[in-house]
Coordinates of C-alpha atoms and ligand atoms in Angstrom, one line a residue:
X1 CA -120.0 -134.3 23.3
X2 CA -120.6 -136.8 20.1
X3 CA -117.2 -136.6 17.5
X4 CA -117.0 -139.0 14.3
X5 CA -114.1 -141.0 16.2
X6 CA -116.3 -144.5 15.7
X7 CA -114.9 -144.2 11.9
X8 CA -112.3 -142.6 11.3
X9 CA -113.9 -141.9 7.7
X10 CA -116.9 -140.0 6.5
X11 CA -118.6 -138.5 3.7
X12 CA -117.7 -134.9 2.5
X13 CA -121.2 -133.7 3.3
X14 CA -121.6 -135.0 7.0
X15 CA -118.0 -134.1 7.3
X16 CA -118.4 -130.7 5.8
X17 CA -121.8 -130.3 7.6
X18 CA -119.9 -130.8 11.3
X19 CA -117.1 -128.7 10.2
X20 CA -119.6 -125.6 9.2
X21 CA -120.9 -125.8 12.3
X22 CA -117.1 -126.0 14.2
X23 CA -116.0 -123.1 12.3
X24 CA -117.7 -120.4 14.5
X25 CA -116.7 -122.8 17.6
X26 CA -113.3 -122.9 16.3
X27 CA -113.0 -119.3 14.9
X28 CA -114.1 -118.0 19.0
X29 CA -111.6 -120.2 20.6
X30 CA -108.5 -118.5 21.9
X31 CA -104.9 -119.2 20.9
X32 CA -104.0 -120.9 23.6
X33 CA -106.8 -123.0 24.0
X34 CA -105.8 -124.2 20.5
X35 CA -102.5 -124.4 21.2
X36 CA -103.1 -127.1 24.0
X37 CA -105.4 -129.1 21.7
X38 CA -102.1 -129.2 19.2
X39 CA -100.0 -130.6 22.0
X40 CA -102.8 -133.5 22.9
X41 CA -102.6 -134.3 19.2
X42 CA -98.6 -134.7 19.3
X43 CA -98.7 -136.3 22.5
X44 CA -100.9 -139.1 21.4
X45 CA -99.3 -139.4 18.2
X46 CA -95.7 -139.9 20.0
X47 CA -97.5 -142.0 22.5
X48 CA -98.6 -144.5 19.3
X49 CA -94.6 -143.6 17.3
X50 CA -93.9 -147.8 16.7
X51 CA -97.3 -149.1 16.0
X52 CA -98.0 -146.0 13.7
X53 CA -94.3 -146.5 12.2
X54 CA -94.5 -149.9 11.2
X55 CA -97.4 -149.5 9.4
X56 CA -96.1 -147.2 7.4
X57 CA -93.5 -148.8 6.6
X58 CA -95.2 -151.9 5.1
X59 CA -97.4 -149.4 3.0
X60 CA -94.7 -146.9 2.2
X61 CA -91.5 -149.0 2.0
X62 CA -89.9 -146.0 3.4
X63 CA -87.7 -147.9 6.4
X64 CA -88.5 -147.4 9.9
X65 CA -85.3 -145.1 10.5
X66 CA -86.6 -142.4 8.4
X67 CA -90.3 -142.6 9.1
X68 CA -89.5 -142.5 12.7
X69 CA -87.5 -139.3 12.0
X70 CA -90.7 -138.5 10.2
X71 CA -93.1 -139.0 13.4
X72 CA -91.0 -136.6 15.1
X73 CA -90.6 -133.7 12.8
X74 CA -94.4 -134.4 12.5
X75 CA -95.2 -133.9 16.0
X76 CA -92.8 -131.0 16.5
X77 CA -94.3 -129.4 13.7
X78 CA -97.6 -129.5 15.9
X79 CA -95.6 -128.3 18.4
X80 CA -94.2 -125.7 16.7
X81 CA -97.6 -124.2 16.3
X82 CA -98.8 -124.1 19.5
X83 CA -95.5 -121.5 20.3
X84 CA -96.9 -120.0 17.5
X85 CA -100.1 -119.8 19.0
X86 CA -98.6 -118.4 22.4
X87 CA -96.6 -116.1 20.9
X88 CA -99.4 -114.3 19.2
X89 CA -97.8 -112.1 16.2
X90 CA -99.5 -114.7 13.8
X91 CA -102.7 -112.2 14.5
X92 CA -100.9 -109.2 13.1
X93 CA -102.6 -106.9 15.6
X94 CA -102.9 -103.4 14.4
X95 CA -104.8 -100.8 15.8
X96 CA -104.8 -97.1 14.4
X97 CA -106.8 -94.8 17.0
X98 CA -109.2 -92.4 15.8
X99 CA -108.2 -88.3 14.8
X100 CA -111.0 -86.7 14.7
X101 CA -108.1 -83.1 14.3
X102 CA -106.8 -84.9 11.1
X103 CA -107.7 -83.9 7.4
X104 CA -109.6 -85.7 6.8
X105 CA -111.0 -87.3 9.8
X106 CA -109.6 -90.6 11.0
X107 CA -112.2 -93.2 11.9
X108 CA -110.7 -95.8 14.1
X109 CA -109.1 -99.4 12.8
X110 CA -108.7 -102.3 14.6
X111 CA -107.3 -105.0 12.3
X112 CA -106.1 -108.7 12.6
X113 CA -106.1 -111.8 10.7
X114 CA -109.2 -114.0 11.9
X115 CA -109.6 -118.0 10.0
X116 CA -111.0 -118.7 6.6
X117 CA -113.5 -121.4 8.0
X118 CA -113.4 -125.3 7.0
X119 CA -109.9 -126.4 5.0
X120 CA -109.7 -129.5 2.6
X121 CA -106.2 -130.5 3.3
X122 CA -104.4 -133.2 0.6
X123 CA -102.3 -135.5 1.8
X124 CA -98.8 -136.3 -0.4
X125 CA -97.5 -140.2 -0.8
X126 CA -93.8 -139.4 -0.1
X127 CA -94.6 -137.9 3.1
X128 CA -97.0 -140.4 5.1
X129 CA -96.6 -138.2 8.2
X130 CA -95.6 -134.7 7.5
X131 CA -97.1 -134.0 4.7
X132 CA -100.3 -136.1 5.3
X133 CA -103.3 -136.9 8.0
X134 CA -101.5 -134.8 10.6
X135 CA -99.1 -132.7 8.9
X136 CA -98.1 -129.3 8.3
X137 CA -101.2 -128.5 6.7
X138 CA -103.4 -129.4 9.5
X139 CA -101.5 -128.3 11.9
X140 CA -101.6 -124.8 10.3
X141 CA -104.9 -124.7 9.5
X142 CA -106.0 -125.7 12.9
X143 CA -103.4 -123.6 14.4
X144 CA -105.2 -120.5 12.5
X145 CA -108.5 -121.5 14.2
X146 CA -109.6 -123.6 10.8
X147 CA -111.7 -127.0 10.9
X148 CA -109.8 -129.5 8.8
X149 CA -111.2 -132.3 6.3
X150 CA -108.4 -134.5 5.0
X151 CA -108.5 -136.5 1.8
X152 CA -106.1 -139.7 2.7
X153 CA -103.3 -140.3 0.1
X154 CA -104.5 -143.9 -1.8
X155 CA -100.9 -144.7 -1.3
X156 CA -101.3 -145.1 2.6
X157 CA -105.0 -145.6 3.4
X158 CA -104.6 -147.8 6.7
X159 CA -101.7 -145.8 8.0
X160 CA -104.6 -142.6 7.3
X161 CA -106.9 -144.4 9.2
X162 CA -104.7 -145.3 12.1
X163 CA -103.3 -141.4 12.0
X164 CA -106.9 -139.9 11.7
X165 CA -108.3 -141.9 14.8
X166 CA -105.3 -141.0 16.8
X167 CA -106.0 -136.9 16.4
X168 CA -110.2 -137.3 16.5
X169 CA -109.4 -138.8 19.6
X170 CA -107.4 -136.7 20.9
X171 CA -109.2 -133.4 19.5
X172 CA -112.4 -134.8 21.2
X173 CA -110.0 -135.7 25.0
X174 CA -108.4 -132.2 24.8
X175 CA -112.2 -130.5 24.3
X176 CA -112.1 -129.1 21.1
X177 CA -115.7 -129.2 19.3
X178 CA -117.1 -132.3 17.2
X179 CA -116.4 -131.4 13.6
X180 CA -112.8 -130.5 14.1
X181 CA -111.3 -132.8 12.1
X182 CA -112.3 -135.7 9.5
X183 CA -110.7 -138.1 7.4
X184 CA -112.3 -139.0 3.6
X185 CA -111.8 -141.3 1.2
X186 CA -111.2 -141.9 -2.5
X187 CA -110.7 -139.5 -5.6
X188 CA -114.3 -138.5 -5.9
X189 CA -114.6 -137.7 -2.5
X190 CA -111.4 -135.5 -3.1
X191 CA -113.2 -133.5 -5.9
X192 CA -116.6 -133.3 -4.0
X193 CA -114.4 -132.1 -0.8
X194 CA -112.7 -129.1 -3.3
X195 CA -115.8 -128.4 -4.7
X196 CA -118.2 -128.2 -1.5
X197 CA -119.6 -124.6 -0.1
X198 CA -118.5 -125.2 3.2
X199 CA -115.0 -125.4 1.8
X200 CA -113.1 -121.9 2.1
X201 CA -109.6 -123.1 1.4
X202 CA -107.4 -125.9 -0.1
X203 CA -103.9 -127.2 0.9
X204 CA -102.2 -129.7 -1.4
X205 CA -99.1 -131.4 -1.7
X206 CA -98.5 -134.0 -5.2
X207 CA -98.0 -133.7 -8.4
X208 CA -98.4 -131.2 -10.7
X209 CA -100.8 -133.1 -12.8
X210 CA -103.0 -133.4 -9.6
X211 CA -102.5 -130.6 -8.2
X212 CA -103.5 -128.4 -11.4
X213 CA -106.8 -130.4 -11.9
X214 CA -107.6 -129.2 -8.6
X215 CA -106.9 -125.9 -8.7
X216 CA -108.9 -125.7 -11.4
X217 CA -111.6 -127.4 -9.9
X218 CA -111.5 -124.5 -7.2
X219 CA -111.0 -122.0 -9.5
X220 CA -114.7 -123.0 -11.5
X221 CA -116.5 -122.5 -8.5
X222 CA -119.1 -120.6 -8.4
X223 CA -117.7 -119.3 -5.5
X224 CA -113.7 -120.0 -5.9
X225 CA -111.3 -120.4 -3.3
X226 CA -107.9 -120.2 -2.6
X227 CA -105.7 -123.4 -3.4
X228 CA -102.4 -123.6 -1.6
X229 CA -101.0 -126.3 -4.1
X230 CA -97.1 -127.7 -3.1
X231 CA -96.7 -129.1 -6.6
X232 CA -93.4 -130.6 -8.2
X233 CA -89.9 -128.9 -8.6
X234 CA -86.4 -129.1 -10.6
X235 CA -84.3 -127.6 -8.1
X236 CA -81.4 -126.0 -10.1
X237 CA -77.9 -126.4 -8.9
X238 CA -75.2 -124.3 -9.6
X239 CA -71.4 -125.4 -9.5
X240 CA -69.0 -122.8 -10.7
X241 CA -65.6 -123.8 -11.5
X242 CA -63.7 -122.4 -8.3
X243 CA -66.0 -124.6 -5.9
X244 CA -64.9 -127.4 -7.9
X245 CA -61.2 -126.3 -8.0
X246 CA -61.8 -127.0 -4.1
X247 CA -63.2 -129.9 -4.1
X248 CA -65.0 -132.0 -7.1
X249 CA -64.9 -135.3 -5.3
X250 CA -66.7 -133.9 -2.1
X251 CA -69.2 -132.2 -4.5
X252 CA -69.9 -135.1 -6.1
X253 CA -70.1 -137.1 -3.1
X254 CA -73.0 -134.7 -1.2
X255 CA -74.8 -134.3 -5.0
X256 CA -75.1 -138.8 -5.0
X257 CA -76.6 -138.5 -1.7
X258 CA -79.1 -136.2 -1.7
X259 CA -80.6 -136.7 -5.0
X260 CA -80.6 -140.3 -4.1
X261 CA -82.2 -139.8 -0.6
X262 CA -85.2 -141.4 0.1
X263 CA -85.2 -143.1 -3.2
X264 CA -85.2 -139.7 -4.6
X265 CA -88.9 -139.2 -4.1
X266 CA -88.6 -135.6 -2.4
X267 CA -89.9 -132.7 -3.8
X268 CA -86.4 -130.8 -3.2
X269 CA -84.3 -133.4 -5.1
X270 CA -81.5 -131.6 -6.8
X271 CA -82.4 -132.3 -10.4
X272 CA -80.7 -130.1 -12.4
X273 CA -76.9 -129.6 -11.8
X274 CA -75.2 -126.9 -13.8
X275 CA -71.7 -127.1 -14.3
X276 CA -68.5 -125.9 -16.1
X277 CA -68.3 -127.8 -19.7
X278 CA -65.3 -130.3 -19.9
X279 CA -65.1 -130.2 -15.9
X280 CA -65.5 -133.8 -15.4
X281 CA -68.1 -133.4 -12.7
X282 CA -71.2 -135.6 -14.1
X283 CA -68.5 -138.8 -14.4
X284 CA -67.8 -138.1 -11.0
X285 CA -71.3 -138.3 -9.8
X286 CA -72.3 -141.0 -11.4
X287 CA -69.2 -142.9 -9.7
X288 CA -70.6 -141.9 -6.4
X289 CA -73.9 -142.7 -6.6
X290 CA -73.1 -145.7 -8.2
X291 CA -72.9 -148.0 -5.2
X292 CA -76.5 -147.0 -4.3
X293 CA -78.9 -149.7 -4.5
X294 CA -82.0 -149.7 -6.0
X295 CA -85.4 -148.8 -3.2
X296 CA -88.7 -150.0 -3.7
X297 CA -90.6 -147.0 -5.0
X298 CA -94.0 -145.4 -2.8
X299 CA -96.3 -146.9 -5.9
X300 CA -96.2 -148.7 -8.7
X301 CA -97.3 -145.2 -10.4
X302 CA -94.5 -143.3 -9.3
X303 CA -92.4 -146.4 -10.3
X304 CA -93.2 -146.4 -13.8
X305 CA -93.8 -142.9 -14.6
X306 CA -89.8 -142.6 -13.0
X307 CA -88.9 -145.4 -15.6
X308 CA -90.5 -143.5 -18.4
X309 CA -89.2 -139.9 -17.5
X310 CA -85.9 -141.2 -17.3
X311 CA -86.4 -143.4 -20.3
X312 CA -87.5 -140.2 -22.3
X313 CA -84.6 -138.1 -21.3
X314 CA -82.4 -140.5 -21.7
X315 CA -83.3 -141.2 -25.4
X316 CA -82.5 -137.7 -26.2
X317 CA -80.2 -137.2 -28.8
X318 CA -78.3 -134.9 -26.9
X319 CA -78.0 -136.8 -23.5
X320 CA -75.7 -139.1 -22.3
X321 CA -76.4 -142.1 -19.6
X322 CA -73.6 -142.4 -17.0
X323 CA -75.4 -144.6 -14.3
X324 CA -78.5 -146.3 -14.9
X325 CA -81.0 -146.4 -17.5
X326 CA -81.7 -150.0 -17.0
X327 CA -85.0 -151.0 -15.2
X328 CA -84.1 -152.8 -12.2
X329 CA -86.4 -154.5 -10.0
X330 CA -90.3 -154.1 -10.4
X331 CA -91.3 -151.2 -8.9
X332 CA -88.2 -149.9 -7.9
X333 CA -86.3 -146.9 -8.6
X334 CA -82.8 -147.2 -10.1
X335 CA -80.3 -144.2 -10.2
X336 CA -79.8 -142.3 -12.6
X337 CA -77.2 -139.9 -13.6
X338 CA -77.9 -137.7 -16.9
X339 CA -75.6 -135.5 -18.6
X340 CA -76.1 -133.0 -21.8
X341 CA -75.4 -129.5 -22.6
X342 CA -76.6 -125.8 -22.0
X343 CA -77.3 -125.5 -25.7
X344 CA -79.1 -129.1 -26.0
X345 CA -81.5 -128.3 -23.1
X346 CA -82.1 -124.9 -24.3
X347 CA -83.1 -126.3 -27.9
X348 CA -85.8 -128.5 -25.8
X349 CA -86.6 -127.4 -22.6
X350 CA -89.9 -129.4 -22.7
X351 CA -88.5 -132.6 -22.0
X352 CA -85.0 -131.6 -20.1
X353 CA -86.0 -129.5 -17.8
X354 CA -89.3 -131.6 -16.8
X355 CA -89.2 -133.0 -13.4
X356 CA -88.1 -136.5 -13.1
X357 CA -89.6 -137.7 -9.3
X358 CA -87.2 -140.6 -8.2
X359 CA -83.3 -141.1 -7.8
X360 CA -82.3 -139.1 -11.0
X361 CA -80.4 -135.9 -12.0
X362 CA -79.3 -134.1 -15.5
X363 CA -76.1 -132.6 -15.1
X364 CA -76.1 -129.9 -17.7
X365 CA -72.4 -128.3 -18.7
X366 CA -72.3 -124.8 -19.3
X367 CA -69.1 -123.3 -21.9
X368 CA -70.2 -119.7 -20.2
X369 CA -71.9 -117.7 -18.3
X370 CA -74.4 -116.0 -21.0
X371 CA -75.4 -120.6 -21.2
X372 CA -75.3 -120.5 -17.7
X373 CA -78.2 -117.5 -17.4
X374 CA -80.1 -118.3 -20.3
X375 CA -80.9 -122.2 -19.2
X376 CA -81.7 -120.5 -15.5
X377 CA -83.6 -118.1 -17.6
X378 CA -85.6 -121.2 -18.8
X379 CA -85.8 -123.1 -16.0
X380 CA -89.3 -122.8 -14.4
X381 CA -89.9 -121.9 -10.4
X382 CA -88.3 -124.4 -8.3
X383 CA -88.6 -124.9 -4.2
X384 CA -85.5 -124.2 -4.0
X385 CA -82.0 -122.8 -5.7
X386 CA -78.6 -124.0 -5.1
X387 CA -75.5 -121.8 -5.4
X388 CA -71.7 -123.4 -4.7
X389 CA -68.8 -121.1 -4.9
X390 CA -65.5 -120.8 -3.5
X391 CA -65.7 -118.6 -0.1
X392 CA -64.7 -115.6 -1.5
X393 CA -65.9 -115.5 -4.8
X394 CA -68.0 -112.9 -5.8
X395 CA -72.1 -114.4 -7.0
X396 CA -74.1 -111.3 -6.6
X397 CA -75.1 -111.6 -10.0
X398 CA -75.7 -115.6 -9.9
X399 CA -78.0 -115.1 -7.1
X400 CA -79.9 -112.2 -8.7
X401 CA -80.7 -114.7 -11.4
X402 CA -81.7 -117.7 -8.9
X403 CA -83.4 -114.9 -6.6
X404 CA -86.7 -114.6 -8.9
X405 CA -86.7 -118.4 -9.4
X406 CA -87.5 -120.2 -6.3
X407 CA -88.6 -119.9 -2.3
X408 CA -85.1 -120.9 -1.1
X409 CA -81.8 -120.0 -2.2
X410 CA -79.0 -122.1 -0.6
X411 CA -75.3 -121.1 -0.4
X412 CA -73.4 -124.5 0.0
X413 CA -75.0 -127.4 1.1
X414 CA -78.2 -129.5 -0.6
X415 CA -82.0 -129.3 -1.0
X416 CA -83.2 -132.3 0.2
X417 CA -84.1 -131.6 4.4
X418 CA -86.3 -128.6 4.8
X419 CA -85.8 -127.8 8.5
X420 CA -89.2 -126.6 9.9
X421 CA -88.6 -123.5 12.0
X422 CA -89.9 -119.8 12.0
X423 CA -87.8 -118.6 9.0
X424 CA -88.8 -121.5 6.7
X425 CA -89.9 -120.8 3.4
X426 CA -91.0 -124.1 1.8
X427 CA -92.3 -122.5 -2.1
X428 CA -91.8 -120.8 -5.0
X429 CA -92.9 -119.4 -8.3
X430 CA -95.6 -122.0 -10.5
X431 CA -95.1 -124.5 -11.2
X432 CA -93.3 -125.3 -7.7
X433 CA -96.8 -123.8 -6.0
X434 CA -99.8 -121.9 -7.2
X435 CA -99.4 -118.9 -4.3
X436 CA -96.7 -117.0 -2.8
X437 CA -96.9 -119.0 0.8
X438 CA -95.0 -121.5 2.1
X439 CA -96.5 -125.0 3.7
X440 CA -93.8 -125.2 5.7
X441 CA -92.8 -123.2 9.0
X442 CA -94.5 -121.0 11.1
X443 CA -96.1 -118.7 8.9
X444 CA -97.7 -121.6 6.6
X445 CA -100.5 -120.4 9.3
X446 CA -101.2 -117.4 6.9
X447 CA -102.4 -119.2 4.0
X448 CA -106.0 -119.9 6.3
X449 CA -105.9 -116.2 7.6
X450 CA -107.9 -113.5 6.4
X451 CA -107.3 -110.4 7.1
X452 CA -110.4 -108.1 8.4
X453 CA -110.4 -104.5 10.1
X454 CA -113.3 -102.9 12.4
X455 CA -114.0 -99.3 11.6
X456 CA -116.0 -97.8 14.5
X457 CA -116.4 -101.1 16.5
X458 CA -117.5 -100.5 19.4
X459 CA -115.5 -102.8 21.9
X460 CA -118.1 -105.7 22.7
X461 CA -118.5 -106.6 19.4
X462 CA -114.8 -106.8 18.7
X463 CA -112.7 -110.2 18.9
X464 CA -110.8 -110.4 22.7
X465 CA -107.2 -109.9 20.5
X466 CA -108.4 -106.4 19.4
X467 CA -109.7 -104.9 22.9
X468 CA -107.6 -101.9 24.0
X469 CA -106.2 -102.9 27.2
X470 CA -104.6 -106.1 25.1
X471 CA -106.2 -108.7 27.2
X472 CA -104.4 -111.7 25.3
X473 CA -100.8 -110.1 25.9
X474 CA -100.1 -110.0 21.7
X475 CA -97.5 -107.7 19.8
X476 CA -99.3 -105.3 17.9
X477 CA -99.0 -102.3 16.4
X478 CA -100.7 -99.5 17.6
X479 CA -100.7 -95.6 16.0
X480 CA -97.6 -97.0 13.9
X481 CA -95.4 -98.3 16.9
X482 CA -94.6 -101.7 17.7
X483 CA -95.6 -102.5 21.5
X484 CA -94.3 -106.1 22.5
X485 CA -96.1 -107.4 25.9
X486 CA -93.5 -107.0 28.8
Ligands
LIG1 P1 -100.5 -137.0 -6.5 O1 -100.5 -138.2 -7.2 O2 -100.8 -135.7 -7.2 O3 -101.5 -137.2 -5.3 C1 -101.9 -136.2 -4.3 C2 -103.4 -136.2 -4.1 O4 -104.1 -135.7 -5.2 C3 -103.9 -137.6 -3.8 O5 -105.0 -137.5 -2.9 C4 -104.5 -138.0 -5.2 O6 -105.6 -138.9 -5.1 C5 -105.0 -136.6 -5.7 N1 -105.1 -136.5 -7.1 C6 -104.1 -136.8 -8.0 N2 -104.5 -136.5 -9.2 C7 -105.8 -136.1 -9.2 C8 -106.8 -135.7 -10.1 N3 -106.5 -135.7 -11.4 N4 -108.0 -135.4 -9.7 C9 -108.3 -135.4 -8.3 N5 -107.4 -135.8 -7.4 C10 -106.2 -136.1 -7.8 O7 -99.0 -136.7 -5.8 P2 -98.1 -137.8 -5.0 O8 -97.8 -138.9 -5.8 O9 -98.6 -138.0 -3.7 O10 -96.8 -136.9 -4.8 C11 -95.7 -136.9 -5.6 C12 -95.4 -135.5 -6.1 O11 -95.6 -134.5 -5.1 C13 -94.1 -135.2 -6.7 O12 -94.2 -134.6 -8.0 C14 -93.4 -134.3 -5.7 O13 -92.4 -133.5 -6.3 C15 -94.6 -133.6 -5.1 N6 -94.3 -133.1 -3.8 C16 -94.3 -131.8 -3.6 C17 -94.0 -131.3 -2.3 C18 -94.0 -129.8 -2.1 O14 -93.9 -129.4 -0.9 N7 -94.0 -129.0 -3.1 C19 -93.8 -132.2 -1.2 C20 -93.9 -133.5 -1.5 C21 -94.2 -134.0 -2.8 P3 -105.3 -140.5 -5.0 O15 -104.9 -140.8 -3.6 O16 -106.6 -141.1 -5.4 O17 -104.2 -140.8 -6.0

């Protein structure tokens, strides 16, 4: 078997060409088989951690202690899949037997989820592992039974080409079919890729700038298709005055290091605080974050466009600067601690409630709680809500508001580490995402499913999953009762 390992990059039409003809390949493959070829990718990728560590690091300036964290919650992620796989219930199995007594008639159904076909998967700067050649996204896709084309972040093109090699090769070793996987190039490569027929699905994680322009380049298809987009997020905080009655300090404390984390480039960095008016809190924060030094931002990009959205906010008449505001080094992000008022963002929610991607929050003081719900009211949907409250307080109605806004709702705690698991919802309303999936956790697997049900069928023609005596072992549902395999 012949596989596009020589380069590790290709065109979008040889690439989409091989992955046309994987699909079927791909699509008749059984879970398990694919779950093996996800543990040969992990393996390898493990088995190459330092050399693909230190390169990114020199193109990321992320520091080897967290990209090596990185490499592992990458390849467990991968991992994480093939259980998936295994287990089986990602096939939702369901299987209503024919009555030909009822009235009217039922025919029989046999339904499951089979794969979309070839996925253009975008890589995000901030992530150079998880969120890129071999992240979630890919591992998801090919977990569903999906061919995968990746369009490698400009931010990290060696470390892309390093990552991409590693997984051809070790697609190719474990037996899956040439056409599996393939890495492209460049931004017009990246529009081609959305916009080619062989395409039947689009997962994205970046800005909301890029990530609208292609959505709506795979919207004007002639045939569209669905676009998965992670995009940017606010992440609204709320502090109500008991939880700072217990502990202000400590509050302030946990707020400084998460939204400084990373150099503040994470999608779930706690940019909005709201808190009591006259409670002090935003002085607070801005003494504990202010022994953090500056970081060397991803790209000079995201560099300057933090300088500028911080710049803009900060000129705001109704905004006041408590740490930062100045420049710093080239390139580097600076934190930033913003305060104003309920009634000053809700006179311009344009420019307060943008996201600001770096090492920056706006603390925003609330006198009651009909400010409090109005600037949640304006707030757009977020990946995640924040709610901290004394133990026994009562926040049914708080979380009623921050229900509707975002994927996530934590009690306690901070947004920044989004543990990948089987209950993990990473998403939320637009502009956070343009669907109602998540890209991270087990059921990211769904957003390359598409459901189908035989009428009729007789059994040779059906997929193995859907035979009657349950050859694979899956849970499914049959005549409206769950049957687990023993
Ligand atoms: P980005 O600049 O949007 O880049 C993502 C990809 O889109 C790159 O391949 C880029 O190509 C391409 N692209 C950007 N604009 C385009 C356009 N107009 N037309 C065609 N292609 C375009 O995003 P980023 O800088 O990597 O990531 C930072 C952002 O991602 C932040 O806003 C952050 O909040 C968000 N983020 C979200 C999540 C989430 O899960 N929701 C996770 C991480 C990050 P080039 O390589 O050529 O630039």
């Amino acid at each position: 078997m012949t596989t596009n390992t020589a380069s590790t990059t290709t065109t979008v039409d040889e690439a989409a060409s091989l992955a046309a003809t994987a699909a079927p390949l791909l699509a008749a493959s059984s879970p398990s088989t694919r779950a093996a070829w996800l543990e040969a990718v992990a393996d390898a990728l493990d088995g190459r951690g330092d050399e693909l560590v230190a390169l990114a690091d020199e193109e990321s300036h992320l520091g080897t202690a967290r990209l090596t964290g990185e490499v592992a919650r990458t390849t467990g992620q991968l991992r994480l899949f093939a259980t998936v796989l295994r287990d089986g219930a990602f096939l939702e199995v369901v299987v209503d037997h024919a009555d030909a007594a009822a009235t009217p008639p039922k025919p029989e159904l046999r339904r499951m989820l089979r794969p979309t076909g070839p996925v253009a998967v975008f890589s995000a700067s901030n992530f150079p592992f998880a969120f890129s050649v071999a992240g979630g996204d890919t591992a998801s896709a090919l977990a569903a039974g999906c061919p995968v084309i990746v369009k490698a972040h400009s931010a990290h093109p060696r470390l892309s080409r390093l990552t991409a090699g590693i997984v051809t090769e070790a697609l190719r070793d474990a037996g899956a079919p040439e056409g599996t996987f393939a890495l492209v190039e460049g931004r017009e490569q990246g529009t081609a890729l959305v916009q080619h027929p062989a395409i039947t699905a689009v997962g994205f994680t970046g800005s909301l700038a890029g990530g609208r322009a292609l959505f709506d380049l795979a919207s004007q298809r002639p045939a569209p298709i669905p676009f998965y987009g992670e995009l940017g997020s606010t992440n609204p905080v709320v502090i109500t005055a008991a939880a700072l009655a217990d502990g202000a300090e400590a509050l302030a404390r946990g707020l400084a290091g998460s939204f400084t984390l990373g150099v503040g480039q994470f999608c779930t960095n706690p940019g909005l605080v709201l808190v009591p008016a006259g409670s002090g809190f935003a002085e607070l924060v801005a003494d504990a974050a202010s022994g953090t030094a500056a970081g060397r931002m991803l790209t000079p990009g995201i560099a300057d466009a933090y300088a500028s959205g911080t710049a803009r906010a900060a000129a705001h008449p109704g905004v006041r600067t408590l740490l930062g505001g100045d420049a710093g080094a080239p390139e580097s992000g600076v934190a930033t601690v913003l305060a104003t008022t309920a009634v000053t963002v809700l006179e311009d929610p344009a420019v307060l409630l943008e996201e600001i991607f770096g090492p920056a929050t706006l603390v925003i003081e609330y006198a009651d709680e009909t400010e409090l719900h109005a600037v949640l009211a304006a707030v757009g949907g977020a990946l995640t809500a924040t709610v901290h409250a004394a133990a026994d307080e009562d926040v049914a109605e708080l979380v009623s508001r921050l229900e509707p806004l975002a994927g996530r709702v934590l009690f306690g705690g901070w947004p920044t580490g989004v543990a990948v698991g089987w209950a993990q919802h990473h998403g939320g309303p637009w502009p956070a995402t343009t669907s109602l999936h998540t890209s991270v956790g087990a059921t990211a697997v769904r957003r390359f499913q598409r459901p189908i049900v035989y009428q009729d069928a007789p059994e040779h023609v059906l997929p193995e999953a859907l035979h009657e005596s349950n050859p694979l072992r899956l849970p499914r549902r049959v005549d409206g009762v769950l049957e687990l395999p023993a």
